[in-house]
C-alpha cells in the first residue's frame, strides 16, 4: 500500500513551488491586479514550456502524460500562489476534450492547450459567470446535462465582462450561436473537475494558513506574539485540522481519477472538505490579521474572494452533499 | 412585561414622530445602502443634525446649557426607534456628539466647554477619533505616537489609523504617548486637535471591498498648544476609556443582510423545483439565525429596560456585536452559496437582491474586528461578566520602552 | 415599555432560590438519587404549601393566580436545582386542564395539583417514555392530534419503569384502557409547554455555566487557574452568550403566554434557543471539569442527561424549526 | 498511489489471515460491544495474547530476544487491519505490550530486561499505567505522589487516578515525585511496581454512565525496592514521555457509533412519511461526518505510508483523536434527537439500534478528555506542527513546591 504521491511527483513539486514563489513573491499578484496585468502571458508561456499544462494530456496530443498525480500537485501549488493565468480553466477544458472530444476536436485543441497557445474556460451555469472567458479561445459549455465545445473566435460570440468576486480572474457573460456537442456525461466531468479544483482549494487553504501563522508570530500585542494566545493558537490548529482532512479526502480523489469505481463519493467528499477548509482558512486569515487583514494591501482578500468563488463555481455544497449521500445511501441499502 | 408606552413615553413618541414626519420620508422596505460618504452626504447629515438640535432631539441626554434636552434614557431610546423608521441621512456625528463631547464635558476646561459642545450638537463641526495605530489595535495602550513638550506647545509625530470621516472632520480626539519611560497606561496624554493644523496628512485606506471608509492620519511635527490638552498629562488612558465607554451608547444594529433578507432570498430561490425556504437544511440555518436575531433584539430590550430603571449599560453590548458580526458573515456566505454558481456575481445589476450578500461578504470581516475583535469581546464577557481571571500579562510591570515588540 | 419580570416576581425569585439552595446544596440531589430517594415528598408538600405549584391556576380552583411570569421564574429556578420532585410534569398537566379541561375535570383535579396532593405527567409520545409516570395520579395523553386525560388509579392502568437518560426522574411505559377527551388543540398546548420548559432549560444552562465557572476558577494547572486560559475563558463566554440569547427568547415566550398573537413563533424560538444553550452548557461543563467531570460524583451528568431529555421531550428541534419557519414564511409572504 | 500490497506484504497478509481464520470467527456486521471487563474477558484476552505471541504476531516490531518477530511497521499495520476484522477478545495488553515494555527496553537494567518483557508478550502478566493524579491531569508533571528514599527501598504515599485494568494488573508503571524542591519536571522518578505490594488500594470510579472502567489507586507507605526503579533518580519525566510517545502507536479507532451507524439510523427513521436519510438537513449533517470519517481514514493511511517509508509517527494522531472524539459526541446527540421523544430511552431492549447512541452520549465526554484533552491536542498541533509559541508559563523557573495551586 502506498497512499501518497509518488517520489517523482514530490520532486517535481519542489520545482513547481520554487518557480511560483520566485515569480510571484508576496504582494506580486495583487500589484499585477492593481496595475491591470490581468493575464501574465510570459508566465503562461513558461508554464506551457515547462509542460505543466499537459501533464494529463496524452502524448499523441502534445501532452507529457505524467499523469493525474502530477496535475493534482500542480493544481495545489497554483491554488496556493494564485498567479494571474487561466490554469484551472484551461486544464479543465483540456480534461473535457480528453475525455469526451472527437478525434478531430482533440487533435485540433489539445496540442494548443498543452503548450498554452490556447486558453480554455468553462461555462457551466448558462451564460454567466464564465471565469476567464475574456481571454479564452474555447469554452466548454454545459446545457441540459450535456457538454458542448464552443470555439470563441467564431462570429456571434459576445463576451461582456461582469463584476464578480474574484480579484485576479475576470468573469464574463458569454453568448454564442454555434456549438459542437461532446460525447460525455456532465456529472462525470463535474466529479473529475471537483477533484482537481479540490487540490486548488487545498493549496489555497495551505497558503491562507501559512499567512495567518506567519502574521500571528510576527505581530505583537500586550508584549507577546499574538500566536501565543490560545484564542489564536487553537483557531490556527483547527484550520490545520480542516486542511489535513481536506488533503486526505483530496488524495483519495486523486486515486479515484485513475480508478473511477468510487468516483462520485470520492469527488463529493473531496470537494465538500476542500470548500469547507478553504472558506474557514480564508476568513480566519483575515481575522487573524486584524485591521490589517481588512486592507487591500494585505492580500488576505485574494484568498477570501477565491475561496467563495471556487465554493460555488462547480455548484455549491448542496449539490455535492446530495450526490454524496445518495451514493452512500444506495451502497448501504 | 409590557411593550406599550407609559403615557409620558407615548407623548414623547408622538412628538418625535410628528417632527420626523414633518421632515423625512419613511424608509423603503428592504432598503440597504452601503457606499462611501460623499461631500453631499456630509452636508445632508449636517443639515439634519442642525434640525434635530433646533428641535430638541439631538442631545436628548445633554445639559440644556449646551443645547440639550436633559431628557431620559427612555426618550433617547424612543427617538432612536422612531428615527430608525425614516430615511434620514447617514450621520457623521456619532463620534462627536455620542462619544467626544460627553468626554469633553467630563474633562474639559471652561474654555473648552464653551468652545466645543454646542457647534458639534448643532451640526457645525464634525469630530473624529484618533486612537488606533498600526501597532496598537486590540492593545490600544500600546500606541506609539509621540508628543514632546516644547514651550507652550506639544509636538506630535506618529501615525493613527482606522479613522472614520477623517477628511470631513474639523477636530480629532487624539491620544498620544508623552512618556515612554513609564508603564504603558501611565505615559499617555489626550488632546483635541484641529484637523487643519499643518503637518497632518490624511490617506484613505483601500479596503478589501475596494472602497475606502477609513483613513490613516500621519502626524509630522504637528504643533498643538497645551490649551488643547484634555485632562492632565499622563491621564490620557483615563480620558480614552471614558470616551470608549460612551461608545456603548452609540452602538447600533449592524447594517447589512439580516434574518429578514436571507428569508426573502430563500423565498425567491428555487431548489430543484421547490422554494429554498421549504428545504429542511435551509430551514435549519434560518432557524439558527432567527433565534440569534430575536435573541439580540430582546437582549437589547432587556438592556433598555435596565437603562430606563437607572442602571448603567453593561457588557451586554459585547454580546450584541460578537453575535451580530459573526451572524452577518455566516448569512453573507450562505446567501452566496444558495445562489449556486450565480453567487459569484457581485454586479448589483445582475446579482440576486442587488448584490446585498456579495457586498456583505466583503465588509463582514471588518465587523468582527472594528470596535473590539471577537477575542477582545470574549475576554470582556469572561472577565467582566463571569469574573474570570485576566490573561497573563507579558508586559506587566514593564516600562513601555521595555515591552517586547514584534516585526509588525 | 418594560421587558423584564415584575419587581414582585424578582423578589419572589430570591425566596425560591434560597429555599432550593438550602434544601438541595451541591451534591444533595445526586445523593438522594443514589439512595433511591427518587421523590422527595416532604419537599413536594412544601412546594404545595408555598403555593409554587398553583401560581398559574385560577383562584377558584385553589391556585394563587400570581401569573405566568411567576411560573416561568419558578421553572427556571427548579431547572437549575433539579430537585427530585415532579414539578414540570405537574404544572404542565395543570396547564392542560386549565386550558382544555371541562368544568368537572378542572374542579376535580386543579385544587389537588395546586397543593401537590396530586401529581401529573405527560404522555405525548404514545406509551413511552412517560416521565414521572411512576408517581403520577393523572396523565395528559396526546393521540392523533388530540389531548386526553387519564386517571391513573383506574383498573387497566399499567406502568412499567424503563431505563431512560434522566438520572433524577423515572420514566415508564404507560398503558391504559380508558381516557377522557380534552377540548384543546395539541399544538397550542405544545407551544405553551415549550415556553415553560424553556425556562427550565435556561435555569439548567445557568446552573451548568455556574458550575463550570466555579470549577475553572478553583482548578489549577501549570501554576494558574484554568479559567485564565483563553481556551476555557472564551468557551465559557460563548456559553454565557448562548444563555443570554436563550433567556431573551424565553422572556419573549413568557410575554406570549399572556398575549398569544405571536405564540407559535415565540414558543419555537424560545425552545430552540434554550435546547441549544442547555446542550452546549451541559456538555462543556463536563469538559471543563476534565476527568472529574466524567465521574458520577461530580454531578455534571445530572445536567448533561437532563439537557438531552428535555431537548427531545416535547419533540426535538426539527419539529420546532419547521414550526418556526413555516410561520415566519407565511408572515413574510 | 496504490492500495494493493507488494508481494511481500501480500504474503504476510495471507499468513496473518490464515492464522486468524484458524482461531477466530469474523466480526458480525454492526457489532458494538461496550461493557466493563469481567475476569472471563481477561482470561480470554490472556489466552489470545499467548496464541499470538506463540505464532509471532504479538510483538511484530519486538526483538527476537524477547519473543518478537523483528518485523516491519507495515507488517504491524497489516496484522492490525486483519485482526480488526475478527471477533477477538478485548485486549488488556495495549499498555503492557504497546507502551510499558518498549519503555522497559529503553531504560531497563539487565535484570529488568530479563524479567518483564517476555511474560508480558506471552499474556502471563498484565500491566497498568500509574501516571495521572486528581491534581495532575493535563499538567501531568504537576503530580504530587511522593517517594522518599529509605535504605534500599523507596516509600510511596499518594494517589493515582484513571488507571485502566488496575484490578487485573500484575504490575504498574509508576511515576512519582522524589524531590519537590526542584523544578517540577526535574523532581520525578519512575518505578515498576508489583500491584500486590501491601499498601496499595484500588477503588473503582463510578462514571457518569454508571459503569466503572477506571480506578483510583491509593498508596499508603508502599515500599518499593530501588531495584524496581526504571531510569535514574530525577529522570522520571523522560521515562514517562518515552512511554507516552509509544501511546501514539497504540491509538486505535474510537469505539462507538460512527458514520455508518448514523447512516443506518437515518435509513430506518421515518420523518413525516419519508426516510430521514432523504431529508436535506439530515444529509447536511451526514455529509459533514462523512468527510471527517473519510478524512481520518485517509489521514491514517497517509500516516501509515509515512511509517512504512521509515518516518516516525508525527502529531497527526492528535488530529485523529481530536476530530473523532468530537464527532462521536455530535453523532450520539444527533442520533438521539433524530429519534425524537423516544430518544430519551436508554434501555437496549427498546431503544433504536439497541441504545448505541444513548450509550455513546454517556461515554463520549471521556473521549474528549482521556489521552489528552481537546485543548492539549490543539496546543500540540499549534506548537509542534505549526511552530507557534508555547503558552506563557506561570510555573516557569519555580521549584515545584513554590508553584501556585488552587482549591482542587
mmCIF file of N, CA and C in Angstrom, chain B residues 1-4 9 259 263 267 275 280 283-284 286-287 290-292 294-295 298-299 301-302 305 309 319 323 375 378-379 381-383 385-392, chain C residues 1-5 69 213 217 224 227-228 230 233-234 236-238 240-241 244-245 247-249 251-252 255 265 269 272-273 276 318 321-322 324-326 328-329 332:
data_model
loop_
_atom_site.group_PDB
_atom_site.id
_atom_site.type_symbol
_atom_site.label_atom_id
_atom_site.label_comp_id
_atom_site.label_asym_id
_atom_site.label_seq_id
_atom_site.Cartn_x
_atom_site.Cartn_y
_atom_site.Cartn_z
ATOM 1 N N UNK B 1 -44.332 42.158 32.121
ATOM 2 C CA UNK B 1 -43.783 42.638 30.856
ATOM 3 C C UNK B 1 -44.822 43.403 30.083
ATOM 4 N N UNK B 2 -44.341 44.395 29.389
ATOM 5 C CA UNK B 2 -45.283 45.320 28.795
ATOM 6 C C UNK B 2 -44.566 46.040 27.661
ATOM 7 N N UNK B 3 -45.068 45.867 26.442
ATOM 8 C CA UNK B 3 -44.418 46.538 25.323
ATOM 9 C C UNK B 3 -45.028 47.903 25.032
ATOM 10 N N UNK B 4 -46.053 48.251 25.771
ATOM 11 C CA UNK B 4 -46.689 49.530 25.459
ATOM 12 C C UNK B 4 -46.005 50.658 26.239
ATOM 13 N N UNK B 9 -44.203 58.323 27.909
ATOM 14 C CA UNK B 9 -43.460 57.809 26.760
ATOM 15 C C UNK B 9 -44.258 57.990 25.472
ATOM 16 N N UNK B 259 -31.736 38.456 9.188
ATOM 17 C CA UNK B 259 -32.653 37.340 9.011
ATOM 18 C C UNK B 259 -33.692 37.589 7.933
ATOM 19 N N UNK B 263 -34.272 35.263 4.689
ATOM 20 C CA UNK B 263 -35.583 34.629 4.500
ATOM 21 C C UNK B 263 -36.150 35.002 3.130
ATOM 22 N N UNK B 267 -37.032 32.571 -0.004
ATOM 23 C CA UNK B 267 -38.361 32.516 -0.616
ATOM 24 C C UNK B 267 -38.275 32.646 -2.143
ATOM 25 N N UNK B 275 -39.253 25.910 -3.395
ATOM 26 C CA UNK B 275 -38.623 27.099 -2.840
ATOM 27 C C UNK B 275 -37.577 26.684 -1.804
ATOM 28 N N UNK B 280 -35.293 21.559 4.135
ATOM 29 C CA UNK B 280 -35.034 21.329 5.550
ATOM 30 C C UNK B 280 -33.663 21.856 6.000
ATOM 31 N N UNK B 283 -33.953 25.542 6.252
ATOM 32 C CA UNK B 283 -34.709 25.872 7.465
ATOM 33 C C UNK B 283 -33.847 25.801 8.720
ATOM 34 N N UNK B 284 -32.984 24.816 8.747
ATOM 35 C CA UNK B 284 -32.143 24.688 9.939
ATOM 36 C C UNK B 284 -31.269 25.936 10.099
ATOM 37 N N UNK B 286 -31.855 28.938 8.756
ATOM 38 C CA UNK B 286 -32.717 30.085 9.024
ATOM 39 C C UNK B 286 -33.126 30.136 10.489
ATOM 40 N N UNK B 287 -33.495 28.979 11.018
ATOM 41 C CA UNK B 287 -33.933 28.947 12.413
ATOM 42 C C UNK B 287 -32.801 29.391 13.336
ATOM 43 N N UNK B 290 -32.600 33.059 13.113
ATOM 44 C CA UNK B 290 -33.744 33.733 13.736
ATOM 45 C C UNK B 290 -33.583 33.798 15.254
ATOM 46 N N UNK B 291 -33.181 32.689 15.859
ATOM 47 C CA UNK B 291 -33.100 32.742 17.327
ATOM 48 C C UNK B 291 -31.989 33.695 17.767
ATOM 49 N N UNK B 292 -30.965 33.885 16.941
ATOM 50 C CA UNK B 292 -29.942 34.872 17.284
ATOM 51 C C UNK B 292 -30.473 36.294 17.078
ATOM 52 N N UNK B 294 -33.625 37.316 17.025
ATOM 53 C CA UNK B 294 -34.630 37.627 18.039
ATOM 54 C C UNK B 294 -33.965 37.750 19.405
ATOM 55 N N UNK B 295 -33.025 36.878 19.685
ATOM 56 C CA UNK B 295 -32.330 36.922 20.969
ATOM 57 C C UNK B 295 -31.618 38.258 21.165
ATOM 58 N N UNK B 298 -34.289 41.027 21.788
ATOM 59 C CA UNK B 298 -34.862 41.045 23.131
ATOM 60 C C UNK B 298 -33.796 41.324 24.194
ATOM 61 N N UNK B 299 -32.554 40.975 23.888
ATOM 62 C CA UNK B 299 -31.482 41.352 24.814
ATOM 63 C C UNK B 299 -31.349 42.876 24.844
ATOM 64 N N UNK B 301 -33.762 44.949 24.270
ATOM 65 C CA UNK B 301 -34.911 45.472 25.031
ATOM 66 C C UNK B 301 -34.696 45.295 26.535
ATOM 67 N N UNK B 302 -34.112 44.171 26.920
ATOM 68 C CA UNK B 302 -33.816 43.983 28.355
ATOM 69 C C UNK B 302 -32.856 45.049 28.828
ATOM 70 N N UNK B 305 -34.593 48.296 29.112
ATOM 71 C CA UNK B 305 -35.410 48.305 30.320
ATOM 72 C C UNK B 305 -34.542 48.605 31.538
ATOM 73 N N UNK B 309 -34.553 51.862 34.052
ATOM 74 C CA UNK B 309 -34.665 51.736 35.510
ATOM 75 C C UNK B 309 -33.448 52.343 36.205
ATOM 76 N N UNK B 319 -21.981 41.251 23.742
ATOM 77 C CA UNK B 319 -22.719 40.133 23.142
ATOM 78 C C UNK B 319 -23.303 40.552 21.803
ATOM 79 N N UNK B 323 -22.159 38.528 18.419
ATOM 80 C CA UNK B 323 -23.106 37.651 17.730
ATOM 81 C C UNK B 323 -23.477 38.212 16.370
ATOM 82 N N UNK B 375 -12.178 38.238 19.887
ATOM 83 C CA UNK B 375 -11.381 37.749 21.015
ATOM 84 C C UNK B 375 -11.426 38.732 22.194
ATOM 85 N N UNK B 378 -14.855 38.421 23.797
ATOM 86 C CA UNK B 378 -14.975 37.228 24.657
ATOM 87 C C UNK B 378 -14.210 37.443 25.959
ATOM 88 N N UNK B 379 -13.069 38.099 25.878
ATOM 89 C CA UNK B 379 -12.345 38.404 27.106
ATOM 90 C C UNK B 379 -13.167 39.319 28.010
ATOM 91 N N UNK B 381 -16.437 39.619 28.160
ATOM 92 C CA UNK B 381 -17.527 38.833 28.763
ATOM 93 C C UNK B 381 -16.977 37.935 29.866
ATOM 94 N N UNK B 382 -15.880 37.254 29.571
ATOM 95 C CA UNK B 382 -15.323 36.302 30.540
ATOM 96 C C UNK B 382 -14.868 37.027 31.811
ATOM 97 N N UNK B 383 -14.211 38.155 31.636
ATOM 98 C CA UNK B 383 -13.624 38.819 32.799
ATOM 99 C C UNK B 383 -14.622 39.707 33.525
ATOM 100 N N UNK B 385 -18.095 39.945 33.089
ATOM 101 C CA UNK B 385 -19.400 39.376 33.449
ATOM 102 C C UNK B 385 -19.217 38.147 34.324
ATOM 103 N N UNK B 386 -18.355 37.231 33.876
ATOM 104 C CA UNK B 386 -18.217 35.957 34.604
ATOM 105 C C UNK B 386 -17.165 36.029 35.692
ATOM 106 N N UNK B 387 -16.386 37.086 35.721
ATOM 107 C CA UNK B 387 -15.399 37.236 36.798
ATOM 108 C C UNK B 387 -14.191 36.332 36.672
ATOM 109 N N UNK B 388 -13.894 35.903 35.463
ATOM 110 C CA UNK B 388 -12.730 35.025 35.279
ATOM 111 C C UNK B 388 -11.448 35.853 35.259
ATOM 112 N N UNK B 389 -10.316 35.207 35.530
ATOM 113 C CA UNK B 389 -9.060 35.969 35.618
ATOM 114 C C UNK B 389 -8.652 36.552 34.261
ATOM 115 N N UNK B 390 -7.909 37.648 34.316
ATOM 116 C CA UNK B 390 -7.349 38.256 33.104
ATOM 117 C C UNK B 390 -6.293 37.329 32.521
ATOM 118 N N UNK B 391 -5.972 37.544 31.253
ATOM 119 C CA UNK B 391 -4.850 36.831 30.643
ATOM 120 C C UNK B 391 -3.566 37.156 31.409
ATOM 121 N N UNK B 392 -2.639 36.236 31.387
ATOM 122 C CA UNK B 392 -1.332 36.530 31.967
ATOM 123 C C UNK B 392 -0.677 37.628 31.140
ATOM 124 N N UNK C 1 -42.530 50.977 27.998
ATOM 125 C CA UNK C 1 -42.055 49.618 27.736
ATOM 126 C C UNK C 1 -41.333 49.045 28.966
ATOM 127 N N UNK C 2 -41.550 47.784 29.167
ATOM 128 C CA UNK C 2 -40.878 47.120 30.282
ATOM 129 C C UNK C 2 -40.653 45.673 29.875
ATOM 130 N N UNK C 3 -39.417 45.331 29.510
ATOM 131 C CA UNK C 3 -39.155 43.960 29.071
ATOM 132 C C UNK C 3 -38.336 43.227 30.127
ATOM 133 N N UNK C 4 -38.979 43.034 31.242
ATOM 134 C CA UNK C 4 -38.342 42.281 32.322
ATOM 135 C C UNK C 4 -39.466 41.797 33.226
ATOM 136 N N UNK C 5 -39.158 40.830 34.084
ATOM 137 C CA UNK C 5 -40.162 40.387 35.032
ATOM 138 C C UNK C 5 -40.474 41.514 36.009
ATOM 139 N N UNK C 69 -45.558 34.922 34.698
ATOM 140 C CA UNK C 69 -44.188 35.374 34.978
ATOM 141 C C UNK C 69 -43.629 34.628 36.179
ATOM 142 N N UNK C 213 -17.846 27.689 35.693
ATOM 143 C CA UNK C 213 -17.104 28.897 36.093
ATOM 144 C C UNK C 213 -16.438 28.671 37.450
ATOM 145 N N UNK C 217 -12.237 28.339 38.097
ATOM 146 C CA UNK C 217 -11.507 29.284 38.942
ATOM 147 C C UNK C 217 -10.733 28.584 40.052
ATOM 148 N N UNK C 224 -1.570 27.963 37.335
ATOM 149 C CA UNK C 224 -2.569 29.026 37.197
ATOM 150 C C UNK C 224 -3.960 28.418 37.125
ATOM 151 N N UNK C 227 -9.173 28.783 34.425
ATOM 152 C CA UNK C 227 -10.024 29.857 33.893
ATOM 153 C C UNK C 227 -9.204 30.972 33.267
ATOM 154 N N UNK C 228 -7.899 30.994 33.504
ATOM 155 C CA UNK C 228 -7.072 32.038 32.895
ATOM 156 C C UNK C 228 -6.590 31.645 31.500
ATOM 157 N N UNK C 230 -7.308 31.092 27.675
ATOM 158 C CA UNK C 230 -8.359 31.582 26.773
ATOM 159 C C UNK C 230 -9.238 30.456 26.245
ATOM 160 N N UNK C 233 -11.696 30.330 29.011
ATOM 161 C CA UNK C 233 -12.401 31.616 29.160
ATOM 162 C C UNK C 233 -13.383 31.854 28.023
ATOM 163 N N UNK C 234 -12.891 31.668 26.822
ATOM 164 C CA UNK C 234 -13.719 32.008 25.667
ATOM 165 C C UNK C 234 -14.851 31.013 25.486
ATOM 166 N N UNK C 236 -16.389 29.579 27.978
ATOM 167 C CA UNK C 236 -17.388 29.968 28.978
ATOM 168 C C UNK C 236 -18.110 31.242 28.536
ATOM 169 N N UNK C 237 -17.386 32.144 27.881
ATOM 170 C CA UNK C 237 -18.043 33.348 27.348
ATOM 171 C C UNK C 237 -19.087 32.961 26.306
ATOM 172 N N UNK C 238 -18.749 32.000 25.465
ATOM 173 C CA UNK C 238 -19.714 31.567 24.446
ATOM 174 C C UNK C 238 -20.953 30.934 25.080
ATOM 175 N N UNK C 240 -22.114 31.759 27.977
ATOM 176 C CA UNK C 240 -22.872 32.888 28.515
ATOM 177 C C UNK C 240 -23.691 33.562 27.414
ATOM 178 N N UNK C 241 -23.088 33.723 26.255
ATOM 179 C CA UNK C 241 -23.808 34.316 25.124
ATOM 180 C C UNK C 241 -25.030 33.459 24.786
ATOM 181 N N UNK C 244 -27.705 33.982 27.399
ATOM 182 C CA UNK C 244 -28.428 35.252 27.310
ATOM 183 C C UNK C 244 -29.374 35.276 26.117
ATOM 184 N N UNK C 245 -28.949 34.698 25.002
ATOM 185 C CA UNK C 245 -29.847 34.631 23.849
ATOM 186 C C UNK C 245 -31.056 33.754 24.180
ATOM 187 N N UNK C 247 -32.246 33.196 27.180
ATOM 188 C CA UNK C 247 -33.063 33.894 28.179
ATOM 189 C C UNK C 247 -33.935 34.954 27.501
ATOM 190 N N UNK C 248 -33.342 35.697 26.600
ATOM 191 C CA UNK C 248 -34.111 36.757 25.940
ATOM 192 C C UNK C 248 -35.251 36.173 25.119
ATOM 193 N N UNK C 249 -34.985 35.082 24.415
ATOM 194 C CA UNK C 249 -36.064 34.429 23.669
ATOM 195 C C UNK C 249 -37.127 33.868 24.616
ATOM 196 N N UNK C 251 -37.890 35.063 27.552
ATOM 197 C CA UNK C 251 -38.675 36.185 28.082
ATOM 198 C C UNK C 251 -39.786 36.562 27.112
ATOM 199 N N UNK C 252 -39.434 36.564 25.822
ATOM 200 C CA UNK C 252 -40.476 36.897 24.866
ATOM 201 C C UNK C 252 -41.553 35.804 24.874
ATOM 202 N N UNK C 255 -43.898 36.526 27.615
ATOM 203 C CA UNK C 255 -44.855 37.547 27.183
ATOM 204 C C UNK C 255 -45.959 36.911 26.337
ATOM 205 N N UNK C 265 -44.377 31.433 17.006
ATOM 206 C CA UNK C 265 -43.017 31.909 16.762
ATOM 207 C C UNK C 265 -42.265 32.078 18.078
ATOM 208 N N UNK C 269 -38.987 29.737 18.984
ATOM 209 C CA UNK C 269 -37.687 30.378 19.197
ATOM 210 C C UNK C 269 -37.184 30.149 20.620
ATOM 211 N N UNK C 272 -36.013 26.438 20.792
ATOM 212 C CA UNK C 272 -34.790 26.154 20.037
ATOM 213 C C UNK C 272 -33.575 26.764 20.722
ATOM 214 N N UNK C 273 -33.713 28.008 21.135
ATOM 215 C CA UNK C 273 -32.567 28.676 21.767
ATOM 216 C C UNK C 273 -32.220 28.005 23.092
ATOM 217 N N UNK C 276 -30.564 24.522 22.581
ATOM 218 C CA UNK C 276 -29.187 24.686 22.116
ATOM 219 C C UNK C 276 -28.273 25.126 23.261
ATOM 220 N N UNK C 318 -36.166 19.592 15.272
ATOM 221 C CA UNK C 318 -36.705 19.542 13.919
ATOM 222 C C UNK C 318 -38.154 20.032 13.853
ATOM 223 N N UNK C 321 -38.160 23.833 14.432
ATOM 224 C CA UNK C 321 -37.640 24.603 13.298
ATOM 225 C C UNK C 321 -38.694 24.710 12.206
ATOM 226 N N UNK C 322 -39.363 23.589 11.930
ATOM 227 C CA UNK C 322 -40.416 23.614 10.924
ATOM 228 C C UNK C 322 -41.532 24.560 11.327
ATOM 229 N N UNK C 324 -41.387 27.104 13.380
ATOM 230 C CA UNK C 324 -40.904 28.494 13.349
ATOM 231 C C UNK C 324 -40.876 29.036 11.924
ATOM 232 N N UNK C 325 -40.198 28.312 11.040
ATOM 233 C CA UNK C 325 -40.000 28.857 9.696
ATOM 234 C C UNK C 325 -41.310 28.870 8.913
ATOM 235 N N UNK C 326 -42.169 27.895 9.134
ATOM 236 C CA UNK C 326 -43.465 27.934 8.452
ATOM 237 C C UNK C 326 -44.224 29.210 8.803
ATOM 238 N N UNK C 328 -42.939 32.071 10.024
ATOM 239 C CA UNK C 328 -42.236 33.270 9.548
ATOM 240 C C UNK C 328 -42.382 33.399 8.033
ATOM 241 N N UNK C 329 -42.368 32.289 7.358
ATOM 242 C CA UNK C 329 -42.537 32.281 5.903
ATOM 243 C C UNK C 329 -43.900 32.869 5.537
ATOM 244 N N UNK C 332 -44.075 36.575 6.145
ATOM 245 C CA UNK C 332 -43.288 37.408 5.228
ATOM 246 C C UNK C 332 -43.713 37.198 3.777
#
